[in-house]
């Protein structure tokens, strides 16, 4: 009986390896058989929550914290290589680490460009909160995703995480 082929590993975009992950020990995350194409899951190592996703480009591991305001991306929506945040409609590309749709609250993109507040189609606009909260939204920078090295050993997906 032949076993299923091992999933591919997606390449980490240049410069976007998570701090402390390069050279860190690989730790078991989930059996490959439990993460079919299109699935994602949260795995926790100490106080670090990691999202492991099986995309058409292969397996990917990132922080399970939206780079906007830290919501768990693992309960968002994964479509091919794009992941939608459940909190403010931000969307990120797991191939490049880039934001592909800014959060509804607007703010600064990774390169420091300002983007205004926006409203999803069919919803009433929400006014900006007054004072310092509006300022906080404007100054919140949506960084690029950070990635953890992944490998598959004897059918087990492993992730290199610091600590
Ligand atoms: S926390 Fe994800 S878009 Fe705001």
Tab-separated table of C-alpha atoms and ligand atoms in Angstrom:
chain	number	residue	atom	x	y	z
A	1	UNK	CA	0.000	0.000	0.000
A	2	UNK	CA	1.448	3.379	-0.959
A	3	UNK	CA	1.280	6.282	1.491
A	4	UNK	CA	0.277	9.827	0.485
A	5	UNK	CA	3.144	11.956	-0.840
A	6	UNK	CA	4.636	14.404	1.626
A	7	UNK	CA	3.399	17.974	1.186
A	8	UNK	CA	5.794	20.533	-0.291
A	9	UNK	CA	7.326	23.261	1.850
A	10	UNK	CA	6.742	26.839	0.708
A	11	UNK	CA	9.780	29.113	0.507
A	12	UNK	CA	10.146	31.820	3.155
A	13	UNK	CA	10.203	35.272	1.515
A	14	UNK	CA	13.551	37.075	1.776
A	15	UNK	CA	14.052	38.828	5.090
A	16	UNK	CA	10.818	37.575	6.650
A	17	UNK	CA	12.045	34.770	8.908
A	18	UNK	CA	10.692	35.320	12.427
A	19	UNK	CA	13.185	36.614	14.968
A	20	UNK	CA	14.985	33.736	16.665
A	21	UNK	CA	13.645	31.114	14.249
A	22	UNK	CA	16.725	30.717	12.059
A	23	UNK	CA	18.722	27.884	13.618
A	24	UNK	CA	16.044	27.140	16.229
A	25	UNK	CA	15.188	23.526	17.019
A	26	UNK	CA	12.369	21.932	15.022
A	27	UNK	CA	9.426	20.839	17.140
A	28	UNK	CA	6.516	18.565	16.253
A	29	UNK	CA	3.413	20.506	15.229
A	30	UNK	CA	0.866	18.184	13.629
A	31	UNK	CA	0.832	14.972	11.568
A	32	UNK	CA	0.826	15.850	7.858
A	33	UNK	CA	-2.172	13.543	7.379
A	34	UNK	CA	-4.235	15.852	9.635
A	35	UNK	CA	-3.554	19.013	7.614
A	36	UNK	CA	-4.943	18.538	4.101
A	37	UNK	CA	-4.549	21.104	1.344
A	38	UNK	CA	-6.548	24.233	2.244
A	39	UNK	CA	-6.492	23.584	6.000
A	40	UNK	CA	-4.805	25.592	8.736
A	41	UNK	CA	-4.379	25.148	12.468
A	42	UNK	CA	-2.997	26.896	15.542
A	43	UNK	CA	-0.207	25.254	17.499
A	44	UNK	CA	1.143	26.716	20.737
A	45	UNK	CA	4.735	26.513	21.946
A	46	UNK	CA	5.092	28.119	25.377
A	47	UNK	CA	3.551	31.577	24.900
A	48	UNK	CA	4.046	31.518	21.128
A	49	UNK	CA	1.015	30.769	18.956
A	50	UNK	CA	1.922	29.575	15.473
A	51	UNK	CA	-0.400	29.119	12.511
A	52	UNK	CA	0.471	26.220	10.218
A	53	UNK	CA	-1.260	26.293	6.830
A	54	UNK	CA	-1.277	23.916	3.880
A	55	UNK	CA	-1.429	26.131	0.793
A	56	UNK	CA	-1.118	25.278	-2.909
A	57	UNK	CA	2.514	26.474	-2.635
A	58	UNK	CA	3.153	24.096	0.275
A	59	UNK	CA	3.285	24.247	4.049
A	60	UNK	CA	3.702	27.633	5.736
A	61	UNK	CA	4.095	28.631	9.401
A	62	UNK	CA	3.599	32.187	10.659
A	63	UNK	CA	2.736	33.871	13.935
A	64	UNK	CA	-0.921	33.306	14.751
A	65	UNK	CA	-1.222	37.038	15.378
A	66	UNK	CA	-2.451	39.431	12.756
A	67	UNK	CA	0.276	41.996	12.030
A	68	UNK	CA	-2.371	44.698	12.544
A	69	UNK	CA	-3.800	44.240	16.050
A	70	UNK	CA	-2.815	40.642	16.870
A	71	UNK	CA	-6.099	38.813	16.218
A	72	UNK	CA	-5.725	35.028	15.649
A	73	UNK	CA	-5.499	34.533	11.898
A	74	UNK	CA	-6.164	30.807	12.413
A	75	UNK	CA	-9.881	31.558	12.810
A	76	UNK	CA	-9.920	33.699	9.672
A	77	UNK	CA	-10.448	32.503	6.117
A	78	UNK	CA	-7.764	30.796	4.039
A	79	UNK	CA	-8.289	30.864	0.266
A	80	UNK	CA	-5.374	29.454	-1.729
A	81	UNK	CA	-2.454	31.563	-0.422
A	82	UNK	CA	-4.505	34.489	0.910
A	83	UNK	CA	-5.637	34.723	4.503
A	84	UNK	CA	-8.357	37.063	5.772
A	85	UNK	CA	-8.226	38.341	9.343
A	86	UNK	CA	-11.456	37.845	11.334
A	87	UNK	CA	-11.245	41.231	13.058
A	88	UNK	CA	-10.881	44.167	10.615
A	89	UNK	CA	-10.941	42.523	7.162
A	90	UNK	CA	-7.199	42.776	6.622
A	91	UNK	CA	-5.879	40.274	4.087
A	92	UNK	CA	-2.357	38.873	3.748
A	93	UNK	CA	-0.474	36.862	1.138
A	94	UNK	CA	1.271	33.777	2.513
A	95	UNK	CA	3.543	33.671	-0.570
A	96	UNK	CA	5.026	37.128	-0.041
A	97	UNK	CA	4.100	38.149	3.513
A	98	UNK	CA	2.533	41.343	2.133
A	99	UNK	CA	-0.779	42.891	3.079
A	100	UNK	CA	-3.145	42.581	0.128
A	101	UNK	CA	-6.051	44.479	1.727
A	102	UNK	CA	-5.614	46.993	4.505
A	103	UNK	CA	-7.769	46.660	7.651
A	104	UNK	CA	-11.004	48.658	7.746
A	105	UNK	CA	-9.406	50.895	10.373
A	106	UNK	CA	-6.789	52.102	7.875
A	107	UNK	CA	-3.346	53.009	9.124
A	108	UNK	CA	0.203	52.643	7.852
A	109	UNK	CA	1.291	49.856	5.528
A	110	UNK	CA	4.617	48.087	5.965
A	111	UNK	CA	6.379	50.809	3.969
A	112	UNK	CA	4.857	53.591	6.059
A	113	UNK	CA	2.238	54.788	3.541
A	114	UNK	CA	-1.020	55.971	5.099
A	115	UNK	CA	-4.314	54.274	4.097
A	116	UNK	CA	-7.686	55.705	5.171
A	117	UNK	CA	-10.514	53.996	7.036
A	118	UNK	CA	-12.815	52.054	4.668
A	119	UNK	CA	-16.158	50.244	4.851
A	120	UNK	CA	-16.896	46.787	3.404
A	121	UNK	CA	-19.628	46.731	0.744
A	122	UNK	CA	-23.120	46.517	2.202
A	123	UNK	CA	-22.125	47.798	5.653
A	124	UNK	CA	-22.754	51.195	7.199
A	125	UNK	CA	-19.647	53.326	7.653
A	126	UNK	CA	-18.377	53.421	11.213
A	127	UNK	CA	-17.188	56.863	12.261
A	128	UNK	CA	-13.606	57.129	13.451
A	129	UNK	CA	-13.485	57.155	17.272
A	130	UNK	CA	-12.572	60.572	18.618
A	131	UNK	CA	-9.216	61.794	19.857
A	132	UNK	CA	-6.341	59.558	20.655
A	133	UNK	CA	-8.049	56.403	19.341
A	134	UNK	CA	-8.188	57.874	15.818
A	135	UNK	CA	-4.540	58.852	16.171
A	136	UNK	CA	-3.690	55.305	17.313
A	137	UNK	CA	-5.431	53.867	14.237
A	138	UNK	CA	-3.571	56.256	11.936
A	139	UNK	CA	-0.202	55.365	13.427
A	140	UNK	CA	-0.718	51.593	13.593
A	141	UNK	CA	1.623	49.984	11.098
A	142	UNK	CA	0.545	46.751	9.437
A	143	UNK	CA	3.806	44.856	9.127
A	144	UNK	CA	4.577	42.018	6.762
A	145	UNK	CA	4.018	38.466	8.020
A	146	UNK	CA	6.915	36.690	9.707
A	147	UNK	CA	7.594	33.024	8.926
A	148	UNK	CA	8.957	29.979	10.758
A	149	UNK	CA	10.929	27.233	8.976
A	150	UNK	CA	8.901	24.061	8.382
A	151	UNK	CA	9.888	20.488	7.552
A	152	UNK	CA	8.190	17.102	7.439
A	153	UNK	CA	9.886	14.228	9.249
A	154	UNK	CA	8.371	10.746	9.053
A	155	UNK	CA	4.940	12.172	8.354
A	156	UNK	CA	5.104	14.775	11.099
A	157	UNK	CA	5.040	18.514	10.325
A	158	UNK	CA	7.701	20.235	12.411
A	159	UNK	CA	8.245	23.953	12.935
A	160	UNK	CA	11.445	25.693	14.052
A	161	UNK	CA	10.487	28.015	16.884
A	162	UNK	CA	12.748	29.787	19.383
A	163	UNK	CA	12.772	28.990	23.080
B	1	LIG	S1	-6.399	42.595	13.804
B	1	LIG	FE1	-6.323	41.753	11.804
B	1	LIG	S2	-7.036	43.296	10.484
B	1	LIG	FE2	-7.080	44.158	12.476
